[in-house]
Coordinates of C-alpha atoms and ligand atoms in Angstrom, one line a residue:
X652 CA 74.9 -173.8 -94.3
X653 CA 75.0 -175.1 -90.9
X654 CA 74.3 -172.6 -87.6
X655 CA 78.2 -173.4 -86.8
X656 CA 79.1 -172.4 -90.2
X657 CA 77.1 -169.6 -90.4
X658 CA 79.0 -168.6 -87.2
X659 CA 82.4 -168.9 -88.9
X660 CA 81.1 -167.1 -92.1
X661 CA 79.9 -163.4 -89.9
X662 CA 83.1 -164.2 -87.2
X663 CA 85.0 -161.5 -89.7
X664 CA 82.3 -159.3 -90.0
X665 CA 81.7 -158.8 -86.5
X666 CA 85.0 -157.8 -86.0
X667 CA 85.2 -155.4 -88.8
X668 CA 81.9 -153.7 -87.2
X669 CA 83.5 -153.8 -83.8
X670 CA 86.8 -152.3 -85.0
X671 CA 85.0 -149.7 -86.9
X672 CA 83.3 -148.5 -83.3
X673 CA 86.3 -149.2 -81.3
X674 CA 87.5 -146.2 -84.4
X675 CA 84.2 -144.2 -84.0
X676 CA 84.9 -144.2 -80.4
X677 CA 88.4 -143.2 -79.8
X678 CA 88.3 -139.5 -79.1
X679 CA 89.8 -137.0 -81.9
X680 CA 93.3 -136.1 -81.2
X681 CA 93.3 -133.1 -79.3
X682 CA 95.2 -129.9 -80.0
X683 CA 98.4 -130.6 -78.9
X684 CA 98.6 -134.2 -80.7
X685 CA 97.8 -132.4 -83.6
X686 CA 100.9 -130.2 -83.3
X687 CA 102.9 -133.3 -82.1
X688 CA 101.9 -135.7 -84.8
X689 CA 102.3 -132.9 -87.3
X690 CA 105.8 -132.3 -85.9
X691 CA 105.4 -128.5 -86.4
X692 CA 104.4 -125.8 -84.4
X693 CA 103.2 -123.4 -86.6
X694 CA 102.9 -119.8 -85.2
X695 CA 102.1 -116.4 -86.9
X696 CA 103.6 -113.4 -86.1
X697 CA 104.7 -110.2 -88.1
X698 CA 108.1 -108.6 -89.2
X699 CA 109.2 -106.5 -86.8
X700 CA 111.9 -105.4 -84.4
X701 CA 109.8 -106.0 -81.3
X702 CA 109.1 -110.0 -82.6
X703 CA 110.6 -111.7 -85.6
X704 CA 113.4 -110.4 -88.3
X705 CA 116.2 -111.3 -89.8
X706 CA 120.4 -110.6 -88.6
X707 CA 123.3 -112.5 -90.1
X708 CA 122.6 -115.6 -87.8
X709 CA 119.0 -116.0 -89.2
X710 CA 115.9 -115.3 -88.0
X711 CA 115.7 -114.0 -84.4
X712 CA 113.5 -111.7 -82.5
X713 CA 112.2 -111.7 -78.9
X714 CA 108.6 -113.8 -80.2
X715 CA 110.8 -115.8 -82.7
X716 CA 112.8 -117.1 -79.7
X717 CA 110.4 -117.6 -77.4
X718 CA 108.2 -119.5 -80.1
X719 CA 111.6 -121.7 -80.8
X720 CA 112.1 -122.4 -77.1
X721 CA 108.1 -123.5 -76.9
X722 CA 108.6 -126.0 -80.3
X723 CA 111.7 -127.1 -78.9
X724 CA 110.3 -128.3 -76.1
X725 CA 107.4 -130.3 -77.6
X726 CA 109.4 -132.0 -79.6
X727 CA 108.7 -130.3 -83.0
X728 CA 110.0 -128.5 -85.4
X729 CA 108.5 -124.3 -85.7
X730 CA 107.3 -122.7 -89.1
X731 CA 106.6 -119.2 -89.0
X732 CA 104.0 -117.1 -90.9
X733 CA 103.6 -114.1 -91.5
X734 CA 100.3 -111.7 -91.3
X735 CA 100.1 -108.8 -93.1
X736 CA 97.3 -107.4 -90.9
X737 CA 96.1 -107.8 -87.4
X738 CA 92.8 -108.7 -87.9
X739 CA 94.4 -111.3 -90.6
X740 CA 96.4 -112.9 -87.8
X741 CA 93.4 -112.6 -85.1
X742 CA 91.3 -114.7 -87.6
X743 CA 94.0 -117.0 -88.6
X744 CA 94.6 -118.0 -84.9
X745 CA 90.7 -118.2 -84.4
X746 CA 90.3 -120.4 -87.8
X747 CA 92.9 -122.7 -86.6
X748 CA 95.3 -121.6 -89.8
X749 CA 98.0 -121.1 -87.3
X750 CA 98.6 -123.1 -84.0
X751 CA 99.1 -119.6 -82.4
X752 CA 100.4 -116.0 -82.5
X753 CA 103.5 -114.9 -81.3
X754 CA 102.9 -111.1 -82.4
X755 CA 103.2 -108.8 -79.6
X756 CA 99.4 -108.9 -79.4
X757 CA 97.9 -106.8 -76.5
X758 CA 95.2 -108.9 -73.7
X759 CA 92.0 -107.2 -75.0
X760 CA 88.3 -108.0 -73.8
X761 CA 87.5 -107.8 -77.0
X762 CA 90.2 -110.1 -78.4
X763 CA 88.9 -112.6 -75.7
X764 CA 85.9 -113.4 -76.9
X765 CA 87.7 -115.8 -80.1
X766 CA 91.0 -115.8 -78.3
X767 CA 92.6 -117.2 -75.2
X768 CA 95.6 -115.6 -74.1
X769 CA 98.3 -116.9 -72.0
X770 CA 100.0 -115.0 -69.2
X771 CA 101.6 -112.0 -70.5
X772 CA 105.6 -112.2 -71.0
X773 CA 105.7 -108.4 -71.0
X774 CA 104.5 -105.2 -69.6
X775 CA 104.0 -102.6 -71.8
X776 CA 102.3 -98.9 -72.2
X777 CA 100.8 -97.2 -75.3
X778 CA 103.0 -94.2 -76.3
X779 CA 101.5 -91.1 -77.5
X780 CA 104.1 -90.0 -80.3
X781 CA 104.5 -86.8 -81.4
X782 CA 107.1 -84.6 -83.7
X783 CA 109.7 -82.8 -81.7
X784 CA 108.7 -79.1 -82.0
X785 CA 104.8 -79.3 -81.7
X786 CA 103.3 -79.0 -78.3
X787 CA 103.8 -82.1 -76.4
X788 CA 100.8 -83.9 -75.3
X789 CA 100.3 -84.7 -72.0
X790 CA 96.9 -86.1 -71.1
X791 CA 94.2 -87.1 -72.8
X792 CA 92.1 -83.6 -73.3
X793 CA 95.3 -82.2 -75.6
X794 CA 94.6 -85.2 -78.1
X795 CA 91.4 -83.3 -79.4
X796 CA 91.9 -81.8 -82.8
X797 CA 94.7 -84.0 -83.6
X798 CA 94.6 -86.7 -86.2
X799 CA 96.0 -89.7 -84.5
X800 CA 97.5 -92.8 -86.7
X801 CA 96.9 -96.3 -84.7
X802 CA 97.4 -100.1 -86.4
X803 CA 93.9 -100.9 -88.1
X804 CA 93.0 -103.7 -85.5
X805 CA 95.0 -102.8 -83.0
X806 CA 94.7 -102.8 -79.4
X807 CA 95.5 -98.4 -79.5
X808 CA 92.7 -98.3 -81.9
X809 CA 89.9 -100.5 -79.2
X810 CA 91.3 -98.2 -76.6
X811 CA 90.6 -94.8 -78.9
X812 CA 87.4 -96.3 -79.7
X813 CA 86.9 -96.6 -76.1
X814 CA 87.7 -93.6 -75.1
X815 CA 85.6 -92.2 -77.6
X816 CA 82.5 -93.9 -76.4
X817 CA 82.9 -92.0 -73.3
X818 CA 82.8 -88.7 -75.1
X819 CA 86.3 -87.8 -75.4
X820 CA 86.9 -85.8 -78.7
X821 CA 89.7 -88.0 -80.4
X822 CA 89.8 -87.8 -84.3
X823 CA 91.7 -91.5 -85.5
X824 CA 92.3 -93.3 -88.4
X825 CA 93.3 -97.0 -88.6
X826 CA 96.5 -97.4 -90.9
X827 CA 96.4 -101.0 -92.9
X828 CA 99.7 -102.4 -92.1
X829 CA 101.3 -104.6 -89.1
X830 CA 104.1 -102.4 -88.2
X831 CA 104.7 -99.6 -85.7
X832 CA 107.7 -98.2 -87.6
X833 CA 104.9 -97.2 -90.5
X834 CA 102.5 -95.3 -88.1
X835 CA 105.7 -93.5 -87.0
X836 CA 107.1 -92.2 -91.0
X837 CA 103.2 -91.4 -91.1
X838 CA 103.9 -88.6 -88.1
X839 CA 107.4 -88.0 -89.2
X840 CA 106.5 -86.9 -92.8
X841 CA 103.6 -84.9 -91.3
X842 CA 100.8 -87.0 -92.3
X843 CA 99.3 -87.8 -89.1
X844 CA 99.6 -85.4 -86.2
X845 CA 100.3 -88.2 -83.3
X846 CA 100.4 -92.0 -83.3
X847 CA 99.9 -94.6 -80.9
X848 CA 102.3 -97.4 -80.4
X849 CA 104.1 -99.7 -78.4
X850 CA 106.1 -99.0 -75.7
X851 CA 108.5 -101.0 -76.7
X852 CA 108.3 -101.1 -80.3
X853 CA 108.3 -97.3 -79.6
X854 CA 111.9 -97.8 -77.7
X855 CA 113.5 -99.8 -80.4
X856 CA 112.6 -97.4 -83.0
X857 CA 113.3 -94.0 -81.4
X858 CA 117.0 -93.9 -82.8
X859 CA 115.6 -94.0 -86.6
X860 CA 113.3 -91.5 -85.9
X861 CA 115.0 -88.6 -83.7
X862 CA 112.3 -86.1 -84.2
X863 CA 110.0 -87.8 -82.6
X864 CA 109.2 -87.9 -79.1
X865 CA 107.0 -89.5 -76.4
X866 CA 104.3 -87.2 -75.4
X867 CA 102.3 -89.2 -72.7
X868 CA 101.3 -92.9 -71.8
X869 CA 97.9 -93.4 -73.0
X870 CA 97.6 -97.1 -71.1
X871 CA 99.0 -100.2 -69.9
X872 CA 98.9 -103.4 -71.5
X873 CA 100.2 -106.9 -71.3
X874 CA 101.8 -108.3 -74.1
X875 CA 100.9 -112.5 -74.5
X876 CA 100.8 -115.5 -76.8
X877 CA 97.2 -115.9 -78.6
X878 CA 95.5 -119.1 -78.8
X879 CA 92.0 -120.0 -80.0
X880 CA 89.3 -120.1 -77.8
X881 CA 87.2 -122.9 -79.6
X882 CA 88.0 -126.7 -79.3
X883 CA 90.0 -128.3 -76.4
X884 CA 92.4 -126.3 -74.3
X885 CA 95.4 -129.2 -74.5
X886 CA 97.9 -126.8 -76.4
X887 CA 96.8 -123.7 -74.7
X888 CA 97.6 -125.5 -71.2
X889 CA 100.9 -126.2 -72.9
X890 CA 101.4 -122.8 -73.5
X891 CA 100.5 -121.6 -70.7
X892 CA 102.6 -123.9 -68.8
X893 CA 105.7 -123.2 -70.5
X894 CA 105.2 -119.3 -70.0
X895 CA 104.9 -119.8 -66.5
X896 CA 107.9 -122.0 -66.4
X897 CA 110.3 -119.9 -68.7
X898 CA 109.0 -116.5 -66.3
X899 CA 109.6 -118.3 -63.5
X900 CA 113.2 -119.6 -64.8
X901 CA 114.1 -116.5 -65.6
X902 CA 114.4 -117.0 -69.4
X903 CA 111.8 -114.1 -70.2
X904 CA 114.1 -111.4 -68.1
X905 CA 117.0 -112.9 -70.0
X906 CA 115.2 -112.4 -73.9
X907 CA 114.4 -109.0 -72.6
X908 CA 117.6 -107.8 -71.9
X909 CA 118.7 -109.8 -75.1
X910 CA 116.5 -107.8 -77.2
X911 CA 116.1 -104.9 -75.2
X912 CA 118.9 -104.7 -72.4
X913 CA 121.7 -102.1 -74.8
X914 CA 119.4 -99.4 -75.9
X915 CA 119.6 -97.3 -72.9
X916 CA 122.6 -95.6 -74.0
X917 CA 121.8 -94.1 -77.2
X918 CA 120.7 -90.8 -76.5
X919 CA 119.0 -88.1 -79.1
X920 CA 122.2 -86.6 -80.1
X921 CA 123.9 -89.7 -81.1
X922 CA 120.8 -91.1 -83.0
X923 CA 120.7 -87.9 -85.1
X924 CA 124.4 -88.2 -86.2
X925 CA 124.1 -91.9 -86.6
X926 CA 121.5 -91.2 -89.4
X927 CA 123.1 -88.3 -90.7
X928 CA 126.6 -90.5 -90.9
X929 CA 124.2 -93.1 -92.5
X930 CA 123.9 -90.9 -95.4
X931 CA 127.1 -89.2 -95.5
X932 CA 129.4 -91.3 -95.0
X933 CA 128.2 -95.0 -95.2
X934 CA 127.9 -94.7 -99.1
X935 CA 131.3 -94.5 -99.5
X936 CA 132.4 -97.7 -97.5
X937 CA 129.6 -99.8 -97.9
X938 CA 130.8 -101.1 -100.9
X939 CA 134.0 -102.3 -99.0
X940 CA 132.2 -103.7 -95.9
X941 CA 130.9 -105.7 -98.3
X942 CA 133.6 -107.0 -100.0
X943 CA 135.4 -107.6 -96.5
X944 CA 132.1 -109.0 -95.0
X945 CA 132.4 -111.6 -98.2
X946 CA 135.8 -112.4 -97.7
X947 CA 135.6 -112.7 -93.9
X948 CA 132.3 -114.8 -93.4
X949 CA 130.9 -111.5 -91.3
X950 CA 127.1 -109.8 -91.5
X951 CA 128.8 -106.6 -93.6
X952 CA 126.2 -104.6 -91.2
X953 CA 128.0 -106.1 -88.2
X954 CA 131.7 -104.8 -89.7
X955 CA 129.7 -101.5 -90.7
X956 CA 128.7 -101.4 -87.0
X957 CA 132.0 -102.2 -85.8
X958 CA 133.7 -99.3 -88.0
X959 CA 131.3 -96.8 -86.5
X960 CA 131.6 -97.8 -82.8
X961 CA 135.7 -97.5 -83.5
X962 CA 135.6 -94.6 -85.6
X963 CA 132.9 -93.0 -86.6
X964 CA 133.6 -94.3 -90.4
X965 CA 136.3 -91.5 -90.3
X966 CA 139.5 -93.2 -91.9
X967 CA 141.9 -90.0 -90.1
X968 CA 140.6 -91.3 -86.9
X969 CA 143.4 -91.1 -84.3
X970 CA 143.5 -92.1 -80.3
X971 CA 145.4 -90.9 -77.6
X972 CA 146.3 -94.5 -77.5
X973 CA 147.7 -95.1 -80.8
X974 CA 145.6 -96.7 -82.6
X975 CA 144.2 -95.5 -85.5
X976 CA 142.3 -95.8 -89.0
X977 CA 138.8 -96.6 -90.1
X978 CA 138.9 -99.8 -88.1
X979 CA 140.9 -98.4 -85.3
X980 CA 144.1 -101.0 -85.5
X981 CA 146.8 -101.0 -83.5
X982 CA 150.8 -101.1 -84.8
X983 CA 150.7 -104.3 -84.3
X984 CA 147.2 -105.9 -85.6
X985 CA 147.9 -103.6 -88.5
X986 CA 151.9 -105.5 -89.2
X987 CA 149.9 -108.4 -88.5
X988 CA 147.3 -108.5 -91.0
X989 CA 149.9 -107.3 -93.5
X990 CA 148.9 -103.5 -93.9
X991 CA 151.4 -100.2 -94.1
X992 CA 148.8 -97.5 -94.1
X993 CA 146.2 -97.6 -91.5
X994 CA 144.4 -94.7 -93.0
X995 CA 143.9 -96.4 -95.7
X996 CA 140.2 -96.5 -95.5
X997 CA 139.8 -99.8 -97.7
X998 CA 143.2 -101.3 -96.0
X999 CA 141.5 -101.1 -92.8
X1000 CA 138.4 -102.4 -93.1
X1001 CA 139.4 -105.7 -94.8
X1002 CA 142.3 -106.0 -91.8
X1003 CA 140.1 -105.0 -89.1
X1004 CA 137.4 -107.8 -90.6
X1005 CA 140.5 -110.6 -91.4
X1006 CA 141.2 -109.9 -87.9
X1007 CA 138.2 -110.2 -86.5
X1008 CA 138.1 -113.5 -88.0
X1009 CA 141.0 -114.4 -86.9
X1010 CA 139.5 -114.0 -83.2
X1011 CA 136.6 -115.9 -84.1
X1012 CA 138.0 -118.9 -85.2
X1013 CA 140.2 -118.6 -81.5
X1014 CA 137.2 -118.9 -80.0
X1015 CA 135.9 -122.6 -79.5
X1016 CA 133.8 -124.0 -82.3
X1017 CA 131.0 -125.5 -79.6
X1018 CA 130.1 -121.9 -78.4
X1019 CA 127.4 -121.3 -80.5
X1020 CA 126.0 -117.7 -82.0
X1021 CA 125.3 -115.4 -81.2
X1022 CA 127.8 -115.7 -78.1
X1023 CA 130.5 -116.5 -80.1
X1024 CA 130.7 -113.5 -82.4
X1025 CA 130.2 -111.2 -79.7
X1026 CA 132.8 -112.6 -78.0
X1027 CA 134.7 -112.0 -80.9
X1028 CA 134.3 -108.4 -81.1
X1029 CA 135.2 -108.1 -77.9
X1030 CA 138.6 -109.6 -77.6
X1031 CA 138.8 -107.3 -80.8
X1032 CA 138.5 -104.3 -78.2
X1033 CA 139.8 -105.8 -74.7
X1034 CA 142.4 -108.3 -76.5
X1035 CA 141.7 -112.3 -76.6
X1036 CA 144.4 -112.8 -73.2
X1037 CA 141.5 -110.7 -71.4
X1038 CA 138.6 -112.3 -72.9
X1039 CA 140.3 -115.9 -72.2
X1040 CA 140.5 -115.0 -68.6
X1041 CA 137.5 -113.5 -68.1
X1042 CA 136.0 -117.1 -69.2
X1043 CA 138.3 -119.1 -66.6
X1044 CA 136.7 -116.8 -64.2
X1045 CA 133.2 -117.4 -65.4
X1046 CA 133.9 -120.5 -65.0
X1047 CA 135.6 -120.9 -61.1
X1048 CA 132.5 -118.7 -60.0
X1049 CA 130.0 -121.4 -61.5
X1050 CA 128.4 -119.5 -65.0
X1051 CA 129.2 -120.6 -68.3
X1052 CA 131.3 -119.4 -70.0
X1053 CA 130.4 -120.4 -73.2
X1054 CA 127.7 -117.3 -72.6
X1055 CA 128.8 -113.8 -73.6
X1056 CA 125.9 -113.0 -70.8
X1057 CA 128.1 -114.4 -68.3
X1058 CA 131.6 -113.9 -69.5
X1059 CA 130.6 -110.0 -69.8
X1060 CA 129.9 -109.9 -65.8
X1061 CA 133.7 -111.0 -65.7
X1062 CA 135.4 -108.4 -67.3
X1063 CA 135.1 -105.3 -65.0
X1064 CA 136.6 -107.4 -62.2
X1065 CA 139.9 -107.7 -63.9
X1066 CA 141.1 -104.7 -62.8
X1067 CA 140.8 -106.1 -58.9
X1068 CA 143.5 -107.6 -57.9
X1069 CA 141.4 -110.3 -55.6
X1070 CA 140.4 -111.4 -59.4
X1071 CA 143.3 -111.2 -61.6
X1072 CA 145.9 -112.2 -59.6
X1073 CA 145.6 -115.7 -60.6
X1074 CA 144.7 -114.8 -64.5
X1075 CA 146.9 -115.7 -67.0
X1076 CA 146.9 -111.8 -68.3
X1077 CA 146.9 -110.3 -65.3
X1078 CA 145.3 -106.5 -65.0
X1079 CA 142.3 -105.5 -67.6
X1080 CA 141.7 -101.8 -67.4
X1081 CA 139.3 -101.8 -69.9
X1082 CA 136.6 -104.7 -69.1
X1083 CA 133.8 -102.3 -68.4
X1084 CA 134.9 -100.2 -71.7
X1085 CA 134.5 -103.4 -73.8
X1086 CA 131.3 -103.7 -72.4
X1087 CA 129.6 -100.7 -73.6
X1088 CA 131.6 -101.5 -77.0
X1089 CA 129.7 -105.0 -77.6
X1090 CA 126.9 -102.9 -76.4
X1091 CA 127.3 -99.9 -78.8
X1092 CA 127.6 -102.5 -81.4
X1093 CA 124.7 -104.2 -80.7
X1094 CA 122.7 -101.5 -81.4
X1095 CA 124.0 -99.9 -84.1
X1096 CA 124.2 -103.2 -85.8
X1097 CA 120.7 -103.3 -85.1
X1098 CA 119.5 -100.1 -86.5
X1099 CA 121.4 -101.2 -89.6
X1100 CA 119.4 -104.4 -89.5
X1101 CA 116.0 -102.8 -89.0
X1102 CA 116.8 -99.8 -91.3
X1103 CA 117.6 -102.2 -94.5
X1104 CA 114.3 -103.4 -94.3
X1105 CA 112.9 -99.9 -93.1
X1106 CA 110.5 -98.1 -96.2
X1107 CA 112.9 -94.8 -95.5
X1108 CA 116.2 -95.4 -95.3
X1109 CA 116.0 -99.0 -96.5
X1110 CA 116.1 -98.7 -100.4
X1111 CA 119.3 -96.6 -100.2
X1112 CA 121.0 -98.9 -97.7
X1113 CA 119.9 -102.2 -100.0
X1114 CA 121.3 -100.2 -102.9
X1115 CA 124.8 -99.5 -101.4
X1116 CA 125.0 -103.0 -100.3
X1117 CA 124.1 -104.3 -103.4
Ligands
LIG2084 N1 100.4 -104.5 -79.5 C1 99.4 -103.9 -80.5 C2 98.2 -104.8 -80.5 O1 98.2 -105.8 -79.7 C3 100.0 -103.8 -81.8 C4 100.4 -102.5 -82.2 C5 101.8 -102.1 -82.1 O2 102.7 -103.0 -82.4 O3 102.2 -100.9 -81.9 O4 97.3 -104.6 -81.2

């Protein structure tokens, strides 16, 4: 072989080597490619009321959104998982099993050490919870001689555990699960004397258990996304960005009063007789809701809500107004929908639900749920003229009206005549009224939701749905 044909013969091999270090060389694709190439976000979180459940549009929850927002704006698609633990979830973020948490995890020094946290989305307190009836709490001296319940892993238990190394007398005990509403049936049922929780899982759950109370706030904390610490910081500056940018856009404010914004106005007494309805009279219309809910393309725990914001479930129900039945029709909705009897318990329901249909399918197909169904339910209350202006109005003073949000700020000013003067429908007395009814609804429909998949009052309601 000559030199030049020697040179011809290695050409390929040379380039084969040089490609193979151009490979060795190019860096590893950092955190956020990872996620990008992947085309998933995937982020672990746990089933509760505070982060990521289930209602008749899918899954929801304040984490669930705000994780959906985040994937949405990479570019990917989001799979959640679920933890069954804390310390499961810590290590599955730190491991790299799961891009990050979404969990209503607490800042924690401790936590920091495998975790990076972004900024926190919410404020939040530790509530001392005790039974109604037992001396209340106040400060930290009366928790001696009380067994206290606290998530095993959770940031109540390193706050105990600090408190204890500074030679407090506190007596605890880690409970293995992931959810508040379990440390709370511990207390309620008398197996614990106090337990520490959430603030705000603590404010969602308060209506399923009315004997419990708040004693005193044990700490602050700040609620934020978990990341791992090791490796590059690519997707945590991603993260961190977008939190910053949603605070800053207001988006946070706007999940907060989503998830949290029509709870104010259940009160102790009407908790108490929500439950007791729950089990007296519930199990004889929940069959029906069903059926209706079947028939009419509705969450049956959304027409179950609706019949207890109208009525109580009390098919004699009467108003001063006229209307009347389980469902609370008027005359006229009633000759509509084809019924004689408005008492008629069953007769009502499956009007009141064709009806609310029919309202629905009024309402244009581009505005998407969860606005659209609320809407829904409350032209069902304020009458579809009223709802119709209200949007017009949105409109003219620059919101969108496709956003119950914004279309709810409208109907109070109907009743001004600056405002409904050039309305189609003229005078609303009852925007503000309609208000408080999506509102009620909301939140009963909510309790319904959470207490299916409760441990106490959720085999019962499964059963009468079933
Ligand atoms: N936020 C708590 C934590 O970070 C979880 C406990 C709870 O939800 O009450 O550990």
């Amino acid at each position: 072989m000559t030199l030049k044909q020697a040179r011809f013969a290695l050409a390929p091999l040379a380039l084969l080597v040089l490609a193979g270090l151009v490979m060795a060389m190019r860096p590893l694709p950092s955190s956020l490619e990872r996620v990008t190439t992947r085309g998933e976000l995937v982020v672990v979180s746990r089933t509760t009321p505070t982060t990521w459940y289930r209602d008749q549009h899918g899954e929801t929850g304040f984490e669930y959104e705000l994780a959906r927002q985040f994937a949405d704006q990479l570019g990917v698609s989001l799979r959640m998982v679920e933890a069954d633990s804390l310390p499961q979830m810590l290590d599955m973020v730190a491991n790299g099993d799961a891009d990050l948490a979404a969990a209503g995890l607490a800042i924690t020094a401790e936590r920091q050490r495998e975790l990076r946290f972004t900024s926190a989305y919410q404020d939040i307190t530790d509530k001392v919870v005790y039974r109604l009836g037992e001396t209340r709490p106040r400060r930290i001296e009366d928790l001696a001689g009380r067994r206290i319940a606290v998530l095993d892993g959770s940031a109540q238990e390193y706050q105990l555990e600090q408190l204890r190394a500074k030679g407090f007398d506190v007596a605890f005990e880690p409970v293995q699960s992931n959810s508040p509403e379990r440390l709370l049936t511990l207390v309620d049922e008398g197996y614990f004397d106090l337990a520490l929780v959430d603030s705000n899982a603590y404010i969602l759950h308060r209506s399923l258990f009315p004997e419990l109370a708040s004693g005193f706030d044990l700490a602050q904390e700040q609620l934020a996304w978990a990341l791992p610490r090791s490796g590059d910081r690519s997707l945590f500056m991603a993260a961190q960005r977008f939190m910053v940018q949603r605070k800053a856009a207001g988006d946070i404010a706007r999940l907060e009063s989503r998830f949290y914004g029509h709870i104010n106005s259940f009160n102790y007494v009407a908790a108490r007789s929500f439950l007791n309805h729950i089990d007296e009279r519930l199990p004889l219309y929940a069959q029906v809701f069903r059926e209706a809910a079947g028939d009419s393309g509705f969450d049956w725990r959304l027409l179950a809500a609706m019949g207890y914001q109208e009525s109580l479930w009390n098919p004699e129900a009467v108003s001063p107004t006229g209307v009347r039945g389980l469902m609370m029709l008027t005359r006229n909705t009633a000759r509509e929908m084809g019924i004689e009897d408005r008492t008629d318990a069953m007769a009502s329901i499956r009007a009141g639900a064709a009806y609310l249909r029919k309202l629905y399918d009024r309402i244009p197909d581009r505005i998407a749920d969860v606005d659209r169904t609320w809407m829904a339910v409350a032209a069902y209350n304020v009458g579809m003229g009223h709802l119709e202006d209200a949007r017009v109005l949105t409109q003219k003073q620059g919101d969108d009206p496709d956003s119950w949000d914004d279309v709810r700020k409208r109907l109070p000013l109907l009743r001004q005549k600056e405002f409904y003067r050039d309305t189609r429908h003229g005078y609303a007395r009852g925007g503000m009224q309609s208000i408080i009814y999506v509102r009620h609804i909301r939140r009963y429909y909510d309790l319904l939701v959470w207490a299916t998949s409760s441990d106490r009052h959720g085999p019962t309601l499964v059963a009468l749905a079933n």
